[in-house]
Amino acid sequence: MKAFFPLPFLLLGMLAPVGAQDTATSPIVGYSTITVPGNGALTALSVTFNKPVEFASTATSFSATGLTCTSATWTTSQWVGKLACIENAAGAEEAFLITANTATGLTLTSSFSLNARYAANAKFTIKSAHTVGSLFGTTNAEVVFQTGDSTTADVLYLWDGAQYVSYYHNGTIWRRSNSLNTAANDVVFPDDGFFVLRRAASSLALTFSGEIPQKAQSTTIPGGAQTTVASRFPVDTTISQMGFQSLTGWLNGTSSTGDRVYLWENNSYTVFWWNGTNWRKSTSLNNADTSVIPANSFMFVVRESAGAAAGAAAVHSLPYSIN
Amino acid sequence: MKTFIRFAALGLALFPLAATAATSQVNYANINTTVKDNLGNPLTAGGNPNGDGAIIQIGYFSGSTATFTGNWIAISGLGSANPTLLTSVGDGGNSSNLGQFASGVTFDTVLNSSLPSGGTQLAMRFYNGTTISGSTYYNTVTSSNVNWQFKTPSTPAPLPAALDMDTSTLVWQGGSATAFTTAILIPEPATAMLGLVGGLLLLRRRRG
């Protein structure tokens, strides 16, 4: 995979978008073009650009499954299907799907108790989510991939925590391997990664655009599980900068005993593990601390540490400066 | 935070995949200990490219890999069913990494042959030379650790198997006294033939 990112970032507008209540943000937008090889090649991707902020404020309290913002005057259900991006004590944000809302409350989907992680006055924003359709086109005229049936079309593979779920466009709608309904509106989270199987002979240039992350990012990586983690930023970073080694309960070890990171590159996995002092990787006998994690890629993180908390959050520091 | 409500219908069969090659990767690592030959010399690491050091074959036994019974079926390295998949000492390093290695090899269901079924316990065989004909000793190591089992090839590829010699409980074909040493003599063809003829004669004599 080859990705590039135009630096310095293209600046578009310096004022907050509509709906910002308490805070203003200055969006910085950019784009990345990634070439996906053809002839059956498999490419690992993530989307690191965000949709515009539609609301920004500070919470007044958290429950296990939601937050309250007493100053809000929302219309019931107006935010359903969008993302609430909540900032933790380290200033890193993570996105949660909004499943319901009242005038002052958001109900979120989470695998752990939100009030165990977030301070009552945590900052949050609301923004639209990327979907399969918004990223790759919805109609046959829009879709960028080769269409067809499950054996001929280009395929997207998303890991659901237990297995891959595959998506393809049949020329009319997006199909998902475990549903008879259109899958165009399935959410692709900022921390999601996915494989693209390009069956067509030609390579394909995919261009993603949007707002670049301006804060550190956070990913929940529970113990005893295999989790996808997007590279989170539209620029190259390093395995050390991803910060996994600082995760609470991260298990040091070897290529088979420690918690591990699997990066798909050049048609195979490179496996990283933290030996307590440095990162090591499966393709080298040397220190791997500065090994590059490519922009817009993703990794699997496998935690042997089954006892690690369900809400364990890795903080990925911002790999660039915002002036 | 990812949520999976979009996958509420989990349990339904995935769509079948096209005849795209399925792959399975095996990583092999020995970082903390040195593999030596029968004279106590570290096995050569070759130069900088992978695959030019003392031969490593990844494979399995047709009977039981755990007990080294049956025929040895090598699926990587010189002399294997897939000789273009070179695996050797020094892989992942340079000429100074004698007896060490850290690398991976990817098996492809279209390009490669003799691949075992998923769950088959794998082993590594070390030779004391960089060619099969130039080698005189070998040894084979395996482990019952689940990470030593071959993963069923698929698209996308499953996470790799890990033949990790640094922490796995190892079993050596030559016995524990031969750990990390190529201590088993490779019978020369003439010697092997003599042994075979001798065995046949002995059998005939007993029957007589």
Short mmCIF file of C-alpha atoms in Angstrom, two decimals:
data_model
loop_
_atom_site.label_atom_id
_atom_site.label_comp_id
_atom_site.label_asym_id
_atom_site.label_seq_id
_atom_site.Cartn_x
_atom_site.Cartn_y
_atom_site.Cartn_z
CA MET A 1 0.00 0.00 0.00
CA LYS A 2 1.27 3.42 -0.82
CA ALA A 3 -0.25 6.42 0.79
CA PHE A 4 0.65 10.03 0.78
CA PHE A 5 -0.60 12.99 2.64
CA PRO A 6 -0.19 16.56 1.53
CA LEU A 7 1.77 18.57 4.03
CA PRO A 8 1.27 21.23 5.10
CA PHE A 9 -2.38 20.45 5.52
CA LEU A 10 -4.81 22.28 3.33
CA LEU A 11 -6.66 24.74 5.52
CA LEU A 12 -10.33 25.21 4.82
CA GLY A 13 -12.06 27.59 7.15
CA MET A 14 -11.05 28.54 10.62
CA LEU A 15 -14.44 28.79 12.31
CA ALA A 16 -16.42 26.13 14.01
CA PRO A 17 -19.20 24.50 12.02
CA VAL A 18 -22.82 24.96 12.85
CA GLY A 19 -24.11 23.63 16.11
CA ALA A 20 -20.98 24.13 18.14
CA GLN A 21 -22.21 25.22 21.52
CA ASP A 22 -19.46 25.66 24.03
CA THR A 23 -16.27 25.33 22.11
CA ALA A 24 -15.06 26.17 18.66
CA THR A 25 -12.75 24.08 16.60
CA SER A 26 -10.86 25.03 13.50
CA PRO A 27 -11.18 22.21 11.04
CA ILE A 28 -8.11 21.23 9.10
CA VAL A 29 -8.90 19.09 6.12
CA GLY A 30 -6.82 17.03 3.81
CA TYR A 31 -6.85 13.89 1.74
CA SER A 32 -4.91 10.70 1.14
CA THR A 33 -4.81 8.65 -2.00
CA ILE A 34 -4.09 4.98 -1.53
CA THR A 35 -3.39 2.61 -4.39
CA VAL A 36 -5.01 -0.78 -4.01
CA PRO A 37 -3.29 -3.34 -6.28
CA GLY A 38 -5.42 -5.64 -8.41
CA ASN A 39 -5.35 -9.31 -9.42
CA GLY A 40 -6.51 -10.66 -6.10
CA ALA A 41 -4.27 -8.55 -3.89
CA LEU A 42 -5.28 -7.91 -0.32
CA THR A 43 -4.75 -4.44 1.14
CA ALA A 44 -5.24 -3.36 4.76
CA LEU A 45 -6.88 0.05 5.15
CA SER A 46 -8.43 2.39 7.63
CA VAL A 47 -10.06 5.77 7.25
CA THR A 48 -8.39 8.36 9.42
CA PHE A 49 -10.27 11.44 8.31
CA ASN A 50 -13.36 12.57 10.17
CA LYS A 51 -16.66 14.12 9.24
CA PRO A 52 -17.28 17.70 10.43
CA VAL A 53 -18.22 18.34 14.04
CA GLU A 54 -21.93 19.04 14.35
CA PHE A 55 -22.04 19.68 18.07
CA ALA A 56 -19.41 20.24 20.75
CA SER A 57 -19.86 20.64 24.47
CA THR A 58 -18.97 19.35 27.92
CA ALA A 59 -20.83 16.57 29.65
CA THR A 60 -22.35 17.02 33.09
CA SER A 61 -22.49 13.34 34.00
CA PHE A 62 -21.96 9.83 32.69
CA SER A 63 -23.78 6.58 33.26
CA ALA A 64 -22.54 3.17 32.22
CA THR A 65 -24.15 3.56 28.81
CA GLY A 66 -24.50 7.24 28.14
CA LEU A 67 -23.90 10.86 28.98
CA THR A 68 -25.94 13.84 30.02
CA CYS A 69 -25.41 17.39 28.86
CA THR A 70 -27.82 19.60 30.78
CA SER A 71 -27.21 22.64 28.61
CA ALA A 72 -28.32 20.81 25.45
CA THR A 73 -31.70 21.27 23.79
CA TRP A 74 -31.66 18.41 21.33
CA THR A 75 -34.58 17.02 19.42
CA THR A 76 -35.32 13.46 20.39
CA SER A 77 -33.50 10.97 18.13
CA GLN A 78 -31.77 13.68 16.10
CA TRP A 79 -28.34 12.14 16.73
CA VAL A 80 -29.19 8.46 16.28
CA GLY A 81 -26.61 6.73 14.09
CA LYS A 82 -24.00 9.43 14.62
CA LEU A 83 -20.85 9.29 16.71
CA ALA A 84 -20.14 10.83 20.09
CA CYS A 85 -16.41 11.42 20.39
CA ILE A 86 -15.46 11.66 24.06
CA GLU A 87 -12.21 13.01 25.43
CA ASN A 88 -10.54 11.13 28.27
CA ALA A 89 -8.30 12.52 31.01
CA ALA A 90 -5.27 12.28 28.72
CA GLY A 91 -7.03 14.40 26.09
CA ALA A 92 -7.51 11.45 23.74
CA GLU A 93 -10.85 10.98 22.02
CA GLU A 94 -12.77 7.83 21.13
CA ALA A 95 -15.98 7.47 19.15
CA PHE A 96 -19.13 5.72 20.37
CA LEU A 97 -22.27 5.07 18.34
CA ILE A 98 -25.33 7.00 19.46
CA THR A 99 -28.33 4.68 19.63
CA ALA A 100 -30.84 7.13 21.18
CA ASN A 101 -31.04 10.66 22.47
CA THR A 102 -33.34 12.88 24.46
CA ALA A 103 -33.16 16.65 24.85
CA THR A 104 -30.17 16.36 27.15
CA GLY A 105 -29.01 12.76 27.04
CA LEU A 106 -27.18 10.43 24.68
CA THR A 107 -27.40 6.64 24.85
CA LEU A 108 -24.24 5.06 23.53
CA THR A 109 -23.08 1.58 22.65
CA SER A 110 -20.15 0.50 24.74
CA SER A 111 -18.62 -2.76 25.91
CA PHE A 112 -17.60 -1.23 29.24
CA SER A 113 -18.99 1.26 31.75
CA LEU A 114 -18.45 4.75 30.41
CA ASN A 115 -18.60 6.28 33.88
CA ALA A 116 -15.66 4.13 34.90
CA ARG A 117 -13.45 5.87 32.34
CA TYR A 118 -14.73 9.39 31.84
CA ALA A 119 -14.84 12.33 34.22
CA ALA A 120 -18.30 13.83 34.62
CA ASN A 121 -17.21 16.98 32.80
CA ALA A 122 -15.47 15.29 29.88
CA LYS A 123 -15.54 17.15 26.58
CA PHE A 124 -17.36 15.55 23.67
CA THR A 125 -18.31 16.24 20.07
CA ILE A 126 -20.94 14.76 17.78
CA LYS A 127 -20.23 14.05 14.15
CA SER A 128 -21.56 11.85 11.37
CA ALA A 129 -19.98 8.47 10.87
CA HIS A 130 -18.38 7.09 7.78
CA THR A 131 -20.38 4.25 6.30
CA VAL A 132 -19.66 1.64 3.68
CA GLY A 133 -21.77 3.66 1.25
CA SER A 134 -20.34 7.07 2.10
CA LEU A 135 -16.78 5.83 1.67
CA PHE A 136 -17.11 3.76 -1.47
CA GLY A 137 -20.34 4.86 -3.17
CA THR A 138 -23.88 3.61 -2.88
CA THR A 139 -25.30 3.25 -6.38
CA ASN A 140 -23.77 1.30 -9.22
CA ALA A 141 -22.72 4.59 -10.81
CA GLU A 142 -21.00 5.73 -7.65
CA VAL A 143 -19.34 2.61 -6.37
CA VAL A 144 -15.61 2.52 -6.94
CA PHE A 145 -15.13 -1.22 -6.71
CA GLN A 146 -15.73 -4.00 -9.19
CA THR A 147 -19.30 -5.13 -8.69
CA GLY A 148 -20.70 -8.62 -9.07
CA ASP A 149 -21.57 -11.55 -6.89
CA SER A 150 -19.69 -12.85 -3.88
CA THR A 151 -17.25 -14.71 -6.09
CA THR A 152 -16.52 -11.99 -8.64
CA ALA A 153 -16.86 -8.62 -6.91
CA ASP A 154 -14.18 -6.78 -4.97
CA VAL A 155 -14.70 -7.53 -1.29
CA LEU A 156 -14.31 -5.61 1.96
CA TYR A 157 -13.58 -7.64 5.09
CA LEU A 158 -14.30 -6.20 8.51
CA TRP A 159 -13.39 -8.04 11.70
CA ASP A 160 -16.33 -8.11 14.10
CA GLY A 161 -14.38 -9.35 17.08
CA ALA A 162 -14.83 -13.03 16.28
CA GLN A 163 -14.76 -13.42 12.51
CA TYR A 164 -14.61 -11.51 9.26
CA VAL A 165 -17.78 -10.10 7.82
CA SER A 166 -17.52 -9.55 4.09
CA TYR A 167 -19.13 -6.83 1.98
CA TYR A 168 -19.50 -6.51 -1.76
CA HIS A 169 -21.57 -4.43 -4.16
CA ASN A 170 -23.80 -6.52 -6.41
CA GLY A 171 -24.40 -3.72 -8.93
CA THR A 172 -27.48 -2.52 -7.10
CA ILE A 173 -26.80 -2.53 -3.37
CA TRP A 174 -24.07 -3.30 -0.86
CA ARG A 175 -24.46 -6.83 0.47
CA ARG A 176 -23.13 -8.15 3.72
CA SER A 177 -22.27 -11.78 4.33
CA ASN A 178 -24.69 -12.15 7.22
CA SER A 179 -27.68 -10.13 6.07
CA LEU A 180 -30.18 -10.01 3.25
CA ASN A 181 -30.55 -6.23 3.56
CA THR A 182 -28.53 -3.41 2.09
CA ALA A 183 -25.37 -2.76 4.04
CA ALA A 184 -24.60 0.69 2.67
CA ASN A 185 -25.33 2.34 6.00
CA ASP A 186 -23.12 0.09 8.12
CA VAL A 187 -20.82 2.26 10.17
CA VAL A 188 -17.06 2.19 9.71
CA PHE A 189 -15.66 3.50 13.00
CA PRO A 190 -12.55 5.68 13.19
CA ASP A 191 -10.71 2.83 14.92
CA ASP A 192 -11.94 0.20 12.45
CA GLY A 193 -9.66 -1.37 9.91
CA PHE A 194 -10.61 -3.48 6.94
CA PHE A 195 -9.14 -5.53 4.16
CA VAL A 196 -9.89 -4.83 0.52
CA LEU A 197 -9.70 -7.83 -1.80
CA ARG A 198 -9.29 -6.33 -5.27
CA ARG A 199 -10.34 -9.02 -7.73
CA ALA A 200 -10.27 -6.74 -10.76
CA ALA A 201 -7.03 -6.84 -12.73
CA SER A 202 -6.42 -3.13 -12.54
CA SER A 203 -5.20 -1.30 -9.50
CA LEU A 204 -7.53 1.20 -7.89
CA ALA A 205 -6.72 4.62 -6.43
CA LEU A 206 -8.88 5.29 -3.39
CA THR A 207 -9.01 8.87 -2.13
CA PHE A 208 -10.23 9.59 1.37
CA SER A 209 -10.74 13.14 2.58
CA GLY A 210 -12.06 15.00 5.57
CA GLU A 211 -10.91 16.57 8.78
CA ILE A 212 -7.66 15.34 10.23
CA PRO A 213 -7.59 14.32 13.89
CA GLN A 214 -6.42 17.26 16.00
CA LYS A 215 -6.24 15.38 19.28
CA ALA A 216 -4.66 12.19 20.47
CA GLN A 217 -6.84 9.18 19.66
CA SER A 218 -7.94 6.37 21.93
CA THR A 219 -8.85 2.76 21.17
CA THR A 220 -10.46 0.30 23.54
CA ILE A 221 -8.43 -2.93 23.48
CA PRO A 222 -9.88 -5.43 25.95
CA GLY A 223 -7.97 -8.33 27.42
CA GLY A 224 -8.18 -11.82 25.95
CA ALA A 225 -9.38 -10.58 22.59
CA GLN A 226 -8.34 -9.85 19.02
CA THR A 227 -9.11 -6.25 18.18
CA THR A 228 -8.61 -4.19 15.04
CA VAL A 229 -6.86 -0.88 15.59
CA ALA A 230 -6.65 1.70 12.84
CA SER A 231 -3.42 3.64 12.45
CA ARG A 232 -5.63 6.62 13.40
CA PHE A 233 -3.67 9.32 11.57
CA PRO A 234 -3.23 10.21 7.88
CA VAL A 235 0.54 10.25 8.25
CA ASP A 236 3.01 7.50 8.99
CA THR A 237 3.65 6.83 12.65
CA THR A 238 5.74 4.23 14.51
CA ILE A 239 4.94 1.21 16.61
CA SER A 240 6.28 3.06 19.67
CA GLN A 241 4.10 6.08 18.96
CA MET A 242 1.02 3.87 18.84
CA GLY A 243 1.51 3.52 22.59
CA PHE A 244 0.36 -0.07 23.08
CA GLN A 245 3.20 -0.75 25.52
CA SER A 246 1.65 1.79 27.92
CA LEU A 247 -1.71 0.04 28.01
CA THR A 248 -2.67 -0.99 31.52
CA GLY A 249 -1.92 -4.67 31.87
CA TRP A 250 0.02 -4.95 28.61
CA LEU A 251 1.78 -8.30 28.74
CA ASN A 252 5.46 -8.20 27.88
CA GLY A 253 6.93 -11.33 26.37
CA THR A 254 7.89 -12.91 23.08
CA SER A 255 6.33 -13.59 19.74
CA SER A 256 4.11 -16.24 21.28
CA THR A 257 3.71 -15.28 24.93
CA GLY A 258 3.23 -11.53 25.05
CA ASP A 259 0.44 -9.27 23.86
CA ARG A 260 1.10 -8.75 20.19
CA VAL A 261 0.46 -6.42 17.26
CA TYR A 262 -0.06 -7.79 13.74
CA LEU A 263 0.51 -5.41 10.83
CA TRP A 264 -0.40 -6.52 7.30
CA GLU A 265 2.21 -5.26 4.84
CA ASN A 266 3.63 -6.67 1.61
CA ASN A 267 1.12 -9.52 1.62
CA SER A 268 2.07 -10.91 5.00
CA TYR A 269 1.86 -10.07 8.68
CA THR A 270 4.66 -8.46 10.61
CA VAL A 271 4.24 -9.33 14.27
CA PHE A 272 5.39 -6.93 16.99
CA TRP A 273 5.83 -7.64 20.69
CA TRP A 274 7.19 -5.63 23.61
CA ASN A 275 9.98 -7.41 25.47
CA GLY A 276 9.80 -5.01 28.41
CA THR A 277 12.39 -2.64 27.01
CA ASN A 278 11.93 -2.45 23.27
CA TRP A 279 9.63 -3.47 20.46
CA ARG A 280 10.76 -6.53 18.54
CA LYS A 281 9.28 -7.81 15.31
CA SER A 282 8.99 -11.08 13.51
CA THR A 283 11.01 -10.04 10.48
CA SER A 284 14.13 -8.78 12.21
CA LEU A 285 16.56 -9.57 14.98
CA ASN A 286 16.97 -5.86 15.73
CA ASN A 287 15.23 -3.27 17.87
CA ALA A 288 11.95 -2.39 16.13
CA ASP A 289 10.93 0.72 18.11
CA THR A 290 10.95 2.96 15.07
CA SER A 291 9.25 0.56 12.68
CA VAL A 292 6.79 2.47 10.57
CA ILE A 293 3.06 2.04 10.87
CA PRO A 294 1.85 3.33 7.49
CA ALA A 295 -0.78 6.02 7.23
CA ASN A 296 -4.33 4.74 6.78
CA SER A 297 -3.41 1.16 7.67
CA PHE A 298 -4.63 -1.02 10.51
CA MET A 299 -3.36 -3.64 12.90
CA PHE A 300 -4.72 -6.52 14.87
CA VAL A 301 -3.90 -6.42 18.55
CA VAL A 302 -4.04 -9.77 20.31
CA ARG A 303 -4.04 -9.60 24.09
CA GLU A 304 -2.97 -12.79 25.80
CA SER A 305 -3.64 -10.90 29.02
CA ALA A 306 -7.16 -12.18 29.49
CA GLY A 307 -7.49 -10.40 32.82
CA ALA A 308 -6.93 -6.96 31.34
CA ALA A 309 -9.91 -4.66 31.71
CA ALA A 310 -12.69 -4.62 29.15
CA GLY A 311 -12.30 -0.87 28.99
CA ALA A 312 -8.52 -0.77 28.63
CA ALA A 313 -7.76 2.19 26.39
CA ALA A 314 -4.64 2.68 24.33
CA VAL A 315 -3.73 6.33 23.75
CA HIS A 316 -2.19 7.15 20.40
CA SER A 317 -0.31 10.45 20.58
CA LEU A 318 -0.71 12.99 17.83
CA PRO A 319 2.24 12.42 15.46
CA TYR A 320 2.18 16.01 14.12
CA SER A 321 1.87 19.52 15.46
CA ILE A 322 -1.20 21.68 15.07
CA ASN A 323 -0.21 25.33 14.73
CA MET B 1 -15.21 2.36 20.32
CA LYS B 2 -16.32 -0.21 17.86
CA THR B 3 -19.66 -1.78 18.34
CA PHE B 4 -21.07 -4.69 16.50
CA ILE B 5 -24.79 -4.17 16.46
CA ARG B 6 -24.54 -4.17 12.70
CA PHE B 7 -23.62 -7.80 12.96
CA ALA B 8 -26.64 -8.85 14.96
CA ALA B 9 -27.33 -11.65 12.54
CA LEU B 10 -24.03 -13.34 13.25
CA GLY B 11 -24.10 -17.06 12.84
CA LEU B 12 -25.30 -17.07 9.28
CA ALA B 13 -22.79 -18.54 6.90
CA LEU B 14 -20.31 -16.24 5.25
CA PHE B 15 -20.46 -15.93 1.50
CA PRO B 16 -18.17 -18.34 -0.26
CA LEU B 17 -14.98 -16.82 -1.56
CA ALA B 18 -13.79 -16.89 -5.13
CA ALA B 19 -10.91 -19.04 -6.20
CA THR B 20 -8.48 -16.45 -4.95
CA ALA B 21 -5.39 -17.98 -3.40
CA ALA B 22 -5.73 -18.53 0.31
CA THR B 23 -2.64 -18.03 2.41
CA SER B 24 -1.30 -19.01 5.79
CA GLN B 25 1.82 -17.58 7.38
CA VAL B 26 4.30 -19.24 9.70
CA ASN B 27 6.78 -17.14 11.66
CA TYR B 28 9.92 -18.70 13.06
CA ALA B 29 12.14 -17.17 15.70
CA ASN B 30 15.15 -18.06 17.78
CA ILE B 31 16.59 -14.93 19.35
CA ASN B 32 17.96 -15.84 22.76
CA THR B 33 19.80 -19.10 22.07
CA THR B 34 22.26 -20.18 19.39
CA VAL B 35 21.70 -23.26 17.27
CA LYS B 36 25.02 -25.05 16.77
CA ASP B 37 26.38 -27.91 14.74
CA ASN B 38 27.57 -31.24 16.12
CA LEU B 39 31.01 -29.74 16.82
CA GLY B 40 29.65 -26.84 18.82
CA ASN B 41 30.04 -24.22 16.10
CA PRO B 42 27.12 -21.80 15.60
CA LEU B 43 25.25 -22.43 12.37
CA THR B 44 26.15 -19.98 9.63
CA ALA B 45 23.84 -17.04 9.07
CA GLY B 46 24.87 -16.49 5.47
CA GLY B 47 24.89 -12.90 4.26
CA ASN B 48 22.24 -10.22 4.52
CA PRO B 49 19.54 -11.73 2.33
CA ASN B 50 17.14 -14.20 3.88
CA GLY B 51 17.51 -17.83 2.88
CA ASP B 52 21.27 -18.12 2.42
CA GLY B 53 22.27 -19.42 5.84
CA ALA B 54 22.25 -22.94 7.20
CA ILE B 55 19.08 -24.61 5.97
CA ILE B 56 15.92 -24.55 8.03
CA GLN B 57 13.00 -26.61 6.83
CA ILE B 58 9.54 -26.08 8.24
CA GLY B 59 7.42 -29.20 7.98
CA TYR B 60 5.57 -32.03 9.66
CA PHE B 61 5.63 -35.81 9.96
CA SER B 62 3.16 -37.99 8.12
CA GLY B 63 2.60 -40.05 11.27
CA SER B 64 2.94 -37.80 14.29
CA THR B 65 5.05 -34.69 14.52
CA ALA B 66 4.88 -34.86 18.30
CA THR B 67 6.73 -38.20 18.25
CA PHE B 68 8.67 -37.69 15.00
CA THR B 69 7.07 -40.74 13.41
CA GLY B 70 6.33 -41.28 9.74
CA ASN B 71 7.92 -39.45 6.85
CA TRP B 72 9.28 -35.94 7.20
CA ILE B 73 7.37 -33.62 4.86
CA ALA B 74 9.19 -30.34 4.46
CA ILE B 75 7.13 -27.43 3.15
CA SER B 76 9.75 -24.68 3.20
CA GLY B 77 13.46 -24.43 2.68
CA LEU B 78 15.87 -26.07 0.27
CA GLY B 79 15.01 -29.71 -0.32
CA SER B 80 11.35 -29.17 0.54
CA ALA B 81 8.21 -29.47 -1.54
CA ASN B 82 8.40 -25.69 -1.96
CA PRO B 83 12.10 -24.98 -2.46
CA THR B 84 11.52 -21.37 -3.51
CA LEU B 85 10.31 -20.60 0.01
CA LEU B 86 13.78 -20.26 1.47
CA THR B 87 14.09 -20.46 5.23
CA SER B 88 17.46 -20.43 6.93
CA VAL B 89 19.52 -19.40 9.92
CA GLY B 90 20.26 -15.68 9.91
CA ASP B 91 16.92 -14.72 8.38
CA GLY B 92 15.87 -11.32 9.68
CA GLY B 93 19.45 -10.44 10.53
CA ASN B 94 22.84 -10.45 8.93
CA SER B 95 26.03 -12.52 8.82
CA SER B 96 26.71 -11.83 12.49
CA ASN B 97 23.51 -13.51 13.68
CA LEU B 98 24.99 -16.99 13.88
CA GLY B 99 22.49 -19.59 14.95
CA GLN B 100 19.70 -17.03 15.23
CA PHE B 101 16.75 -16.05 13.10
CA ALA B 102 13.46 -14.11 13.14
CA SER B 103 11.36 -14.18 10.04
CA GLY B 104 8.20 -15.52 8.45
CA VAL B 105 7.11 -17.46 5.40
CA THR B 106 3.73 -17.33 3.68
CA PHE B 107 2.18 -20.44 2.14
CA ASP B 108 -0.17 -20.08 -0.80
CA THR B 109 -2.70 -22.75 -1.71
CA VAL B 110 -2.25 -22.11 -5.41
CA LEU B 111 1.52 -21.80 -5.57
CA ASN B 112 2.64 -24.25 -2.91
CA SER B 113 2.15 -27.96 -2.33
CA SER B 114 2.10 -30.56 0.45
CA LEU B 115 0.56 -28.10 2.89
CA PRO B 116 -0.87 -29.77 5.99
CA SER B 117 -4.40 -29.39 7.19
CA GLY B 118 -5.23 -26.75 9.75
CA GLY B 119 -4.23 -27.71 13.28
CA THR B 120 -1.31 -29.89 12.21
CA GLN B 121 1.63 -29.58 14.58
CA LEU B 122 4.66 -28.18 12.79
CA ALA B 123 8.36 -28.70 13.35
CA MET B 124 11.61 -27.13 12.21
CA ARG B 125 14.53 -29.13 10.90
CA PHE B 126 18.02 -27.64 11.00
CA TYR B 127 20.89 -28.73 8.79
CA ASN B 128 24.55 -27.99 9.38
CA GLY B 129 25.04 -26.78 5.82
CA THR B 130 23.66 -24.35 3.30
CA THR B 131 22.81 -27.11 0.83
CA ILE B 132 21.21 -30.48 1.45
CA SER B 133 23.98 -32.32 -0.36
CA GLY B 134 26.60 -30.46 1.66
CA SER B 135 24.96 -31.17 5.01
CA THR B 136 25.99 -34.05 7.21
CA TYR B 137 23.94 -33.55 10.36
CA TYR B 138 20.46 -32.32 11.24
CA ASN B 139 18.02 -32.13 14.10
CA THR B 140 14.32 -31.47 14.31
CA VAL B 141 12.43 -29.54 16.95
CA THR B 142 8.75 -29.18 17.71
CA SER B 143 6.43 -28.07 20.48
CA SER B 144 2.94 -28.92 21.59
CA ASN B 145 2.29 -25.19 22.05
CA VAL B 146 -0.81 -24.21 20.08
CA ASN B 147 1.22 -21.54 18.28
CA TRP B 148 3.12 -24.34 16.50
CA GLN B 149 -0.01 -25.51 14.70
CA PHE B 150 -0.54 -24.72 11.03
CA LYS B 151 -3.45 -22.36 10.41
CA THR B 152 -5.95 -23.23 7.71
CA PRO B 153 -5.20 -20.96 4.74
CA SER B 154 -7.88 -18.37 4.09
CA THR B 155 -8.58 -14.96 2.61
CA PRO B 156 -7.84 -12.77 4.48
CA ALA B 157 -4.99 -14.75 5.91
CA PRO B 158 -5.34 -15.98 9.49
CA LEU B 159 -2.95 -14.62 12.06
CA PRO B 160 0.36 -16.44 11.68
CA ALA B 161 1.55 -19.50 13.51
CA ALA B 162 4.58 -18.74 15.69
CA LEU B 163 7.40 -21.26 15.91
CA ASP B 164 8.95 -19.44 18.86
CA MET B 165 11.96 -21.28 20.21
CA ASP B 166 12.60 -18.74 22.95
CA THR B 167 9.67 -19.56 25.18
CA SER B 168 7.98 -22.70 23.91
CA THR B 169 8.58 -26.04 25.59
CA LEU B 170 10.69 -27.74 22.95
CA VAL B 171 11.01 -31.40 22.04
CA TRP B 172 14.06 -32.46 19.99
CA GLN B 173 14.14 -35.42 17.66
CA GLY B 174 17.62 -36.33 18.91
CA GLY B 175 16.53 -36.10 22.53
CA SER B 176 16.88 -33.34 25.08
CA ALA B 177 20.66 -33.81 25.21
CA THR B 178 20.83 -32.63 21.61
CA ALA B 179 18.87 -29.41 22.16
CA PHE B 180 19.92 -26.61 19.83
CA THR B 181 22.41 -28.90 18.12
CA THR B 182 22.38 -30.60 14.73
CA ALA B 183 23.36 -33.92 16.27
CA ILE B 184 21.69 -36.51 14.05
CA LEU B 185 23.93 -37.95 11.35
CA ILE B 186 22.47 -37.90 7.87
CA PRO B 187 23.06 -41.39 6.49
CA GLU B 188 25.05 -41.30 3.29
CA PRO B 189 23.20 -42.91 0.41
CA ALA B 190 25.73 -45.77 0.20
CA THR B 191 25.50 -46.32 3.93
CA ALA B 192 21.77 -46.27 3.81
CA MET B 193 21.74 -48.77 0.96
CA LEU B 194 24.12 -51.06 2.82
CA GLY B 195 21.87 -50.93 5.84
CA LEU B 196 18.86 -51.77 3.73
CA VAL B 197 20.61 -54.72 2.06
CA GLY B 198 21.86 -55.94 5.40
CA GLY B 199 18.39 -55.77 6.85
CA LEU B 200 16.97 -57.75 3.96
CA LEU B 201 19.63 -60.41 4.29
CA LEU B 202 18.99 -60.69 8.02
CA LEU B 203 15.28 -61.04 7.40
CA ARG B 204 15.85 -63.74 4.77
CA ARG B 205 18.18 -65.64 7.07
CA ARG B 206 15.67 -65.62 9.92
CA ARG B 207 12.93 -66.89 7.63
CA GLY B 208 15.25 -69.59 6.38
#
